[in-house]
CSV table of N, CA and C in Angstrom, one decimal:
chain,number,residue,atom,x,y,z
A,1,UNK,N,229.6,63.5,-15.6
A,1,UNK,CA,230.2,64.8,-15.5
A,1,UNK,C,231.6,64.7,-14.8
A,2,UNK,N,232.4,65.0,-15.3
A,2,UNK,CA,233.5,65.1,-15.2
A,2,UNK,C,234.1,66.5,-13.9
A,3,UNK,N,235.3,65.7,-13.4
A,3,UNK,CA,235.6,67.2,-12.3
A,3,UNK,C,235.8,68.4,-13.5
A,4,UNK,N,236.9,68.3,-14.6
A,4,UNK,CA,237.1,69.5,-15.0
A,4,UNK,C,236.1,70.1,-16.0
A,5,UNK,N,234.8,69.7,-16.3
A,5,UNK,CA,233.3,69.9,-16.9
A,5,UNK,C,232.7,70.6,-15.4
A,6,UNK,N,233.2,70.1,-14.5
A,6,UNK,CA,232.4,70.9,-13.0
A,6,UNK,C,232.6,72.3,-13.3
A,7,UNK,N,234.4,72.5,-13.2
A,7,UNK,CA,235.0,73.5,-13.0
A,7,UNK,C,235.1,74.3,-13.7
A,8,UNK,N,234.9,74.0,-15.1
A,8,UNK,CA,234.9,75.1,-16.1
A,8,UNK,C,233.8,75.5,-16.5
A,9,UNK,N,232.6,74.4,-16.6
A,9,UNK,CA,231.6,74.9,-17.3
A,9,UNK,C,231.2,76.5,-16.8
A,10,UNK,N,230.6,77.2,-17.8
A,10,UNK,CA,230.2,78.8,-17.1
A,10,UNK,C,228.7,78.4,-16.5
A,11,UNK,N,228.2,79.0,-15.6
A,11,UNK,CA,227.0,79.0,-15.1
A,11,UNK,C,226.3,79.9,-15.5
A,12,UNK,N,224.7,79.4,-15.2
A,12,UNK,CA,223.5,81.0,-15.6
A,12,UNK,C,222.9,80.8,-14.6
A,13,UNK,N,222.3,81.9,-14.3
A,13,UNK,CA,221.5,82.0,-12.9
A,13,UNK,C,220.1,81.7,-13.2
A,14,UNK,N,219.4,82.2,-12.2
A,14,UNK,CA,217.4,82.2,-12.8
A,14,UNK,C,217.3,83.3,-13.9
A,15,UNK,N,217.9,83.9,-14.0
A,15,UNK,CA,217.7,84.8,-15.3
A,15,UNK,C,217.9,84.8,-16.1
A,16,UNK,N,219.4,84.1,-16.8
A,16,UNK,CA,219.5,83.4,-18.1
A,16,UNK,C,221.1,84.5,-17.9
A,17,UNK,N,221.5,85.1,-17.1
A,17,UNK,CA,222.8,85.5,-17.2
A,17,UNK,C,223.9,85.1,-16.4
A,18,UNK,N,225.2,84.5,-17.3
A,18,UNK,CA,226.4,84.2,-17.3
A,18,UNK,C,226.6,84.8,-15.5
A,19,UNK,N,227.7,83.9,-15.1
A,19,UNK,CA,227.8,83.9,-13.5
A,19,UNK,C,229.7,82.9,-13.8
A,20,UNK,N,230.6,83.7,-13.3
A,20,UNK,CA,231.6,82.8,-13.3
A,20,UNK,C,231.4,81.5,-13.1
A,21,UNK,N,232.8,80.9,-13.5
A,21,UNK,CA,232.5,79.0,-13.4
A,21,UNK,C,233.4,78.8,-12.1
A,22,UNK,N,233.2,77.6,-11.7
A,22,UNK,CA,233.4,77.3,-10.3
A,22,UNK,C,235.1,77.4,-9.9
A,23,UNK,N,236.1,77.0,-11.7
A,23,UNK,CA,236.8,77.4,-11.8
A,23,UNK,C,237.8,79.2,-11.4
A,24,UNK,N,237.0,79.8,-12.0
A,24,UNK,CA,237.4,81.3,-11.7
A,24,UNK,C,237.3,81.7,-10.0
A,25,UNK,N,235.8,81.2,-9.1
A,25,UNK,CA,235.7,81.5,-8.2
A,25,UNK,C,236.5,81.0,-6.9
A,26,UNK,N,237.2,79.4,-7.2
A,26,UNK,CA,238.6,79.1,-6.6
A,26,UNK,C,239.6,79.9,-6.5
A,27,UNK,N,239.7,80.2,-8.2
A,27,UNK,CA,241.4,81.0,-8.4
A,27,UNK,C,240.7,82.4,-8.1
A,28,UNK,N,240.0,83.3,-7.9
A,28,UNK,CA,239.8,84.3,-7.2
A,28,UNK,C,240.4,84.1,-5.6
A,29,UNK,N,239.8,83.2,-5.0
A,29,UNK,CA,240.2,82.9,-3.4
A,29,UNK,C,241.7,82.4,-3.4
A,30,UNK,N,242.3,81.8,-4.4
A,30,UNK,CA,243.2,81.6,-4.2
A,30,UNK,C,244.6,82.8,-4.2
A,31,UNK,N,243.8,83.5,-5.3
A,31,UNK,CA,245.4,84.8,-5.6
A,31,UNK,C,244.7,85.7,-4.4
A,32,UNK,N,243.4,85.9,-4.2
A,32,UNK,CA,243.7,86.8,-2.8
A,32,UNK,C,244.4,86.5,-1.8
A,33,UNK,N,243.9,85.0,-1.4
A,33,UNK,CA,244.9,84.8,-0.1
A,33,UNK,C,246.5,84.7,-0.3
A,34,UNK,N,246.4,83.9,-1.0
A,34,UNK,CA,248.4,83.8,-1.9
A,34,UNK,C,248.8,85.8,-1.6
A,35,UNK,N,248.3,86.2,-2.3
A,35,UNK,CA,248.9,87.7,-2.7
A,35,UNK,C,248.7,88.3,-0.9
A,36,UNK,N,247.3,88.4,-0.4
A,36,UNK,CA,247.6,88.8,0.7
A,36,UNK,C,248.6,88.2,1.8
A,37,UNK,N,248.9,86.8,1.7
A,37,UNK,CA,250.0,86.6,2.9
A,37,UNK,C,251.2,86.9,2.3
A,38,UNK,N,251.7,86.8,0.8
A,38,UNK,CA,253.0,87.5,0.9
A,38,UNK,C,253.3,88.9,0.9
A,39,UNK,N,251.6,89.7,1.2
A,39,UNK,CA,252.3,91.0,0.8
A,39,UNK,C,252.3,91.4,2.1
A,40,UNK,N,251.6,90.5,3.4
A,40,UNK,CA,252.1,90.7,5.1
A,40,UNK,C,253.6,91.2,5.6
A,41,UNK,N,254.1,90.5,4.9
A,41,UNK,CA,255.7,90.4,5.8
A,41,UNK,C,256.3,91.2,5.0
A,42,UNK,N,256.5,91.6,3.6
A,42,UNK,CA,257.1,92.7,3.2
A,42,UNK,C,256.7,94.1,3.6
A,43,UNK,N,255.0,94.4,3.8
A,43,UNK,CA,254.4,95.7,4.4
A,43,UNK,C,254.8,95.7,5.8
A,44,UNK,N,255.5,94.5,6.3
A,44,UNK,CA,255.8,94.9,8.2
A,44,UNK,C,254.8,95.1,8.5
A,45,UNK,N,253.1,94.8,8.6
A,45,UNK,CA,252.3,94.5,9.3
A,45,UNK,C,251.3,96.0,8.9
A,46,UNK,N,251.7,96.9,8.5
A,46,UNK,CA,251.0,98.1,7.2
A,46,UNK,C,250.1,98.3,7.1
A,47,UNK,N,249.2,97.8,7.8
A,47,UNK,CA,247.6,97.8,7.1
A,47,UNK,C,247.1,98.4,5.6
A,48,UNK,N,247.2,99.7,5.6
A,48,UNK,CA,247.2,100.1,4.4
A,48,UNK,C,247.7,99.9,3.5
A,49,UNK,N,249.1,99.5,3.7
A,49,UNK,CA,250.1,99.4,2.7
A,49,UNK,C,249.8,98.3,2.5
A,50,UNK,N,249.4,97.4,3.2
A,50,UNK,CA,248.9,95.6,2.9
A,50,UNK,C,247.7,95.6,1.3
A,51,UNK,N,247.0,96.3,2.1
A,51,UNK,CA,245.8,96.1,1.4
A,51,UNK,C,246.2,96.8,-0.1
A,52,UNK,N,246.9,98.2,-0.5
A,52,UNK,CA,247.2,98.3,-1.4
A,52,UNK,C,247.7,97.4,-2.2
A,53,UNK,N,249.2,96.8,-1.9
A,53,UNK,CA,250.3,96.0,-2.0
A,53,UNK,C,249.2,94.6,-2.8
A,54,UNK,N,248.2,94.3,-1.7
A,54,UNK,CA,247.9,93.1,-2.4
A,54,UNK,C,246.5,93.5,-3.4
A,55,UNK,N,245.7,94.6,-3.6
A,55,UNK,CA,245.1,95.0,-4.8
A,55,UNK,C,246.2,94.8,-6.3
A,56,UNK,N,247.4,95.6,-5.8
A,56,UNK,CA,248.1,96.0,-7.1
A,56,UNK,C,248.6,94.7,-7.6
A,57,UNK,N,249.0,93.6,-6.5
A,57,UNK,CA,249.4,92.1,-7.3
A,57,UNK,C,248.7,91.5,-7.5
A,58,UNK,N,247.3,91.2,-7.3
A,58,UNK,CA,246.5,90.9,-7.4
A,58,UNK,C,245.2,90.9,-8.7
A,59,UNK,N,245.2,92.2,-9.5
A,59,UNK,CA,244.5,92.6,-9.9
A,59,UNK,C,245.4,92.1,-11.7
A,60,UNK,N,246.4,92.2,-12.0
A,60,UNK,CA,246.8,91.5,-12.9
A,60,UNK,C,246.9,90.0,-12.7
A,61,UNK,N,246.8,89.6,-11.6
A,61,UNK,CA,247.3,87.9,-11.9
A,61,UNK,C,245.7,87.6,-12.3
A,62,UNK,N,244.5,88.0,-11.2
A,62,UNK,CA,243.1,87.8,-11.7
A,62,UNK,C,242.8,88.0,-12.7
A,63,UNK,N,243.3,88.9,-13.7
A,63,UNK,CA,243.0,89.9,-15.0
A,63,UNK,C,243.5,88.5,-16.1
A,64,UNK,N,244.6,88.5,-16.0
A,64,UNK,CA,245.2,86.9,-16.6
A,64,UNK,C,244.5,85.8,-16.3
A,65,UNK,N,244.7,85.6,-15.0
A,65,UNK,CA,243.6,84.1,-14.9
A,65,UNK,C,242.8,83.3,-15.3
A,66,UNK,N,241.6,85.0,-14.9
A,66,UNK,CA,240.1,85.0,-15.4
A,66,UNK,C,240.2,84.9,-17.3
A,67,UNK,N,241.0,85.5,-17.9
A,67,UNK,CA,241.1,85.4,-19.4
A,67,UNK,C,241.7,84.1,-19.9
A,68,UNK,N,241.9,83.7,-19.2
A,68,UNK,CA,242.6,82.1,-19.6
A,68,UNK,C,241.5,80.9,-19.1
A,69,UNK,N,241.2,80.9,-17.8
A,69,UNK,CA,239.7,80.6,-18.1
A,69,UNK,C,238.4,80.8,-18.6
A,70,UNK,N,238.4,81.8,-19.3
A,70,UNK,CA,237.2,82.0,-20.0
A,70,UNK,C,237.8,81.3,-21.7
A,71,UNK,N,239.0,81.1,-21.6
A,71,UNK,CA,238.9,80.6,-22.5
A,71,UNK,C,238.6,79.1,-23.0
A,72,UNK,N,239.3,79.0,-22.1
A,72,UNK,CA,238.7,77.3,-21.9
A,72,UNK,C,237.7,77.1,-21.6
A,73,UNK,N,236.9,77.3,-20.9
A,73,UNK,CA,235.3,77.9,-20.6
A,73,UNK,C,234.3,77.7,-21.9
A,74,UNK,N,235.0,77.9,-23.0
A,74,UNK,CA,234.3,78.3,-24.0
A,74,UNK,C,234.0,76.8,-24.6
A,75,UNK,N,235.1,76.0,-24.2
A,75,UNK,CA,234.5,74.6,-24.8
A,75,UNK,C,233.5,73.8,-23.9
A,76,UNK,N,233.1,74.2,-22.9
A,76,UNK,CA,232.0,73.6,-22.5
A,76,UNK,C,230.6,74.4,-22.1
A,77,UNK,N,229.8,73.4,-22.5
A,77,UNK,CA,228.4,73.8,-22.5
A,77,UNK,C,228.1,74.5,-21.3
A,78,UNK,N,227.2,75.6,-21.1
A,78,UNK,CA,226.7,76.2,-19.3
A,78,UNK,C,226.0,75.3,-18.8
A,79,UNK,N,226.2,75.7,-17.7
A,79,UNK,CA,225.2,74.7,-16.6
A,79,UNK,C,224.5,75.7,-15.8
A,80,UNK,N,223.7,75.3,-15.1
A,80,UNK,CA,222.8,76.3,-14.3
A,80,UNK,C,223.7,76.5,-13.0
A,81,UNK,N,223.2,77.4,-12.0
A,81,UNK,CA,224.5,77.5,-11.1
A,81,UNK,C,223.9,77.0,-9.8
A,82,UNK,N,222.5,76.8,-9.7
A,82,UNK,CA,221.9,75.4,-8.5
A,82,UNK,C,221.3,74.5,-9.3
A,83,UNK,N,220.5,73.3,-8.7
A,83,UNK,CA,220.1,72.5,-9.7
A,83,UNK,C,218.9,72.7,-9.5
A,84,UNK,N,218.2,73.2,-8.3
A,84,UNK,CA,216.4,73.7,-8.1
A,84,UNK,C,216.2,74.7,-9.4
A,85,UNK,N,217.0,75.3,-10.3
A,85,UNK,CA,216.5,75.7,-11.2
A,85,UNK,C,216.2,75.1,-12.4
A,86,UNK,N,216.4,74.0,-12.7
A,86,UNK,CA,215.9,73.1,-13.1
A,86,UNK,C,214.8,72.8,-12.9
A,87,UNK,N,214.1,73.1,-11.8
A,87,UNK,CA,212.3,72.4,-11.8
A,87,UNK,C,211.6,73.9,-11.8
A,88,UNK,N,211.9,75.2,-12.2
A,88,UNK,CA,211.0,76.5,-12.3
A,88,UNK,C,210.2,76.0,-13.5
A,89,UNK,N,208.8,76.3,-13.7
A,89,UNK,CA,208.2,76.2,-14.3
A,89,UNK,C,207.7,77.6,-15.1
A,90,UNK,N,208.8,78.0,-16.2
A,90,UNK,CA,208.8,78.5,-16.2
A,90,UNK,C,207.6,79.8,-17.4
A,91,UNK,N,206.8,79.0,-17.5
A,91,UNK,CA,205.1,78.7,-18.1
A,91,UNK,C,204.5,80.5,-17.3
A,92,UNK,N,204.9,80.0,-15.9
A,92,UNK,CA,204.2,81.2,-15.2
A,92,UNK,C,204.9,82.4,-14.6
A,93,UNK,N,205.8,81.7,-15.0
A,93,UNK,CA,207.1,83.2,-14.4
A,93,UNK,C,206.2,84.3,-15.4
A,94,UNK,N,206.3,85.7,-14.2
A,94,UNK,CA,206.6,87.0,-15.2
A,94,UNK,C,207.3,87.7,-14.9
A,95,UNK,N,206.8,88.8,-16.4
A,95,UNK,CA,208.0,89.7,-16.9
A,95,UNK,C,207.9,90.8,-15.5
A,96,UNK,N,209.1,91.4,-15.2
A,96,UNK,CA,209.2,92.6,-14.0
A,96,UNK,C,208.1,93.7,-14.7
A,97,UNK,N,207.7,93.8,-15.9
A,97,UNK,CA,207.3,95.0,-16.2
A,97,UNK,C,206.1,95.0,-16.0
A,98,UNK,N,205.2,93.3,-16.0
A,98,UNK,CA,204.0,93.0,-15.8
A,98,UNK,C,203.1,93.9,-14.9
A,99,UNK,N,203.7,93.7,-13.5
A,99,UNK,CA,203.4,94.5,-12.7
A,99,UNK,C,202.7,96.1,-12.6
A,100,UNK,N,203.7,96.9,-13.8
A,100,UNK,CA,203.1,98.3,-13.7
A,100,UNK,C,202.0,98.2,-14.6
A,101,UNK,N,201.2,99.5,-13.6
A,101,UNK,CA,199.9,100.3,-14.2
A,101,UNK,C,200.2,100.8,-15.3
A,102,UNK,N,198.7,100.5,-16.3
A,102,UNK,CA,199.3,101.5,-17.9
A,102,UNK,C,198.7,102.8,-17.1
């Protein structure tokens, strides 16, 4: 396994649904903090105006990002997103509906 097979592959959780890849969840952390320290010193310290300032730059570069990783994403196979899901047995799992009374 390869680092960039780490980073892109998409994950699935215990349920069998899609969970960003390890890739997307860096560059999430990354354009927040990036966006939030340069929008500090132009808001002069702003609070509100901070937190606006770095939604509005923020929200296209993610929007881009995330679609450019999913693209690439696409050539590699999912992986689970811990590896203890790998030993559920999953013979005796049940369905949520089991539960109710007819």
């Amino acid at each position: 396994m390869g680092v960039v097979d780490y980073l892109f592959a998409p994950r699935r959780d215990h349920q069998g649904w899609s969970t960003p890849s390890e890739a997307a969840r860096i560059y999430f952390l990354l354009v927040i903090l990036s966006s939030g320290l340069w929008a500090w010193p132009v808001t002069e310290g702003n609070i509100l105006l901070w937190f606006g300032l770095s939604t509005l730059v923020s929200t296209p570069l993610l929007t881009l990002g995330w679609w450019i990783i999913s693209l690439i994403s696409q050539r590699y196979e999912p992986r689970v997103l811990v590896d203890s899901l790998n030993r559920i047995d999953r013979s005796k799992r049940k369905s949520i509906h089991s539960f109710r009374k007819p």
